[in-house]
Amino acid sequence: MSLVRLAEHAVFDDTDDAGVILDTRHGVYLTLNSTATLMLRAALRSDTVEDAVGCLREQIDATDQTLESGLAKLTGQLRDRALLAAAHQDTR
């Protein structure tokens, strides 16, 4: 099981190194910067925070603590906007 899974009403498009999540319930887009896009890709592919941080360490020049904090902030924002599947609501 991946660290996070988007809700059924959330569609992620990560073309051109910048991500966009469409909330199909409300027709609202959430634009992600390149760092948040990398973080979401890693979280969607990884089973644990440690795995995601390991993937990110190769792409982003930051400490593991900074990467973990960034992941927690991103998933918190997605959770607050109800864009994560119910089973993935708490990734801290």
Short mmCIF file of C-alpha atoms in Angstrom, two decimals:
data_model
loop_
_atom_site.label_atom_id
_atom_site.label_comp_id
_atom_site.label_asym_id
_atom_site.label_seq_id
_atom_site.Cartn_x
_atom_site.Cartn_y
_atom_site.Cartn_z
CA MET A 1 0.00 0.00 0.00
CA SER A 2 1.36 3.43 -0.88
CA LEU A 3 2.07 6.10 1.70
CA VAL A 4 -0.76 8.21 0.27
CA ARG A 5 -3.54 7.60 -2.18
CA LEU A 6 -5.61 10.35 -3.69
CA ALA A 7 -9.36 10.33 -3.21
CA GLU A 8 -11.48 9.10 -6.10
CA HIS A 9 -12.54 12.66 -6.86
CA ALA A 10 -8.93 13.89 -7.10
CA VAL A 11 -7.08 13.69 -10.41
CA PHE A 12 -3.31 14.33 -10.43
CA ASP A 13 -1.54 15.54 -13.58
CA ASP A 14 2.19 16.10 -13.34
CA THR A 15 3.20 17.13 -16.83
CA ASP A 16 5.95 19.72 -17.35
CA ASP A 17 7.44 19.10 -13.86
CA ALA A 18 4.63 21.02 -12.20
CA GLY A 19 1.65 19.20 -10.79
CA VAL A 20 -2.01 19.99 -10.71
CA ILE A 21 -4.69 18.19 -8.72
CA LEU A 22 -8.26 18.59 -9.90
CA ASP A 23 -10.99 18.18 -7.30
CA THR A 24 -13.74 16.89 -9.59
CA ARG A 25 -16.42 17.44 -6.92
CA HIS A 26 -15.94 21.19 -7.01
CA GLY A 27 -14.12 21.74 -10.31
CA VAL A 28 -11.22 23.32 -8.42
CA TYR A 29 -7.53 22.99 -9.32
CA LEU A 30 -4.73 22.88 -6.78
CA THR A 31 -1.43 23.84 -8.40
CA LEU A 32 1.74 22.28 -6.99
CA ASN A 33 5.21 23.74 -7.37
CA SER A 34 7.98 21.48 -8.64
CA THR A 35 9.10 20.44 -5.14
CA ALA A 36 5.57 19.54 -4.01
CA THR A 37 5.12 17.61 -7.26
CA LEU A 38 8.27 15.56 -6.57
CA MET A 39 7.05 14.95 -3.01
CA LEU A 40 3.62 13.79 -4.12
CA ARG A 41 5.12 11.48 -6.76
CA ALA A 42 7.40 9.96 -4.11
CA ALA A 43 4.54 9.55 -1.61
CA LEU A 44 2.35 7.88 -4.24
CA ARG A 45 5.15 5.41 -5.11
CA SER A 46 6.46 4.69 -1.60
CA ASP A 47 5.14 2.50 1.19
CA THR A 48 6.68 4.47 4.06
CA VAL A 49 7.88 7.96 4.89
CA GLU A 50 11.42 6.60 4.98
CA ASP A 51 11.08 5.21 1.45
CA ALA A 52 9.69 8.50 0.18
CA VAL A 53 12.48 10.48 1.85
CA GLY A 54 15.01 8.11 0.27
CA CYS A 55 13.57 8.83 -3.19
CA LEU A 56 13.49 12.55 -2.53
CA ARG A 57 17.05 12.65 -1.17
CA GLU A 58 18.27 11.85 -4.70
CA GLN A 59 16.28 14.73 -6.23
CA ILE A 60 16.17 17.53 -3.66
CA ASP A 61 19.13 19.04 -1.82
CA ALA A 62 17.73 19.04 1.72
CA THR A 63 18.13 17.19 5.00
CA ASP A 64 16.01 14.13 5.71
CA GLN A 65 14.27 16.08 8.47
CA THR A 66 13.37 18.88 6.03
CA LEU A 67 12.08 16.37 3.48
CA GLU A 68 10.00 14.55 6.09
CA SER A 69 8.59 17.86 7.32
CA GLY A 70 7.74 18.87 3.76
CA LEU A 71 5.96 15.57 3.16
CA ALA A 72 3.96 16.01 6.36
CA LYS A 73 2.99 19.56 5.39
CA LEU A 74 1.95 18.51 1.88
CA THR A 75 -0.11 15.55 3.05
CA GLY A 76 -1.69 17.74 5.73
CA GLN A 77 -2.75 20.26 3.10
CA LEU A 78 -4.17 17.51 0.89
CA ARG A 79 -5.99 16.01 3.89
CA ASP A 80 -7.42 19.43 4.82
CA ARG A 81 -8.80 19.75 1.29
CA ALA A 82 -10.23 16.18 1.44
CA LEU A 83 -8.04 15.08 -1.47
CA LEU A 84 -6.69 11.92 0.18
CA ALA A 85 -8.44 8.57 0.31
CA ALA A 86 -9.93 7.83 3.73
CA ALA A 87 -7.40 5.09 4.56
CA HIS A 88 -4.57 7.60 4.02
CA GLN A 89 -5.78 10.48 6.11
CA ASP A 90 -2.97 10.38 8.70
CA THR A 91 0.55 9.90 7.33
CA ARG A 92 2.48 11.45 10.22
#
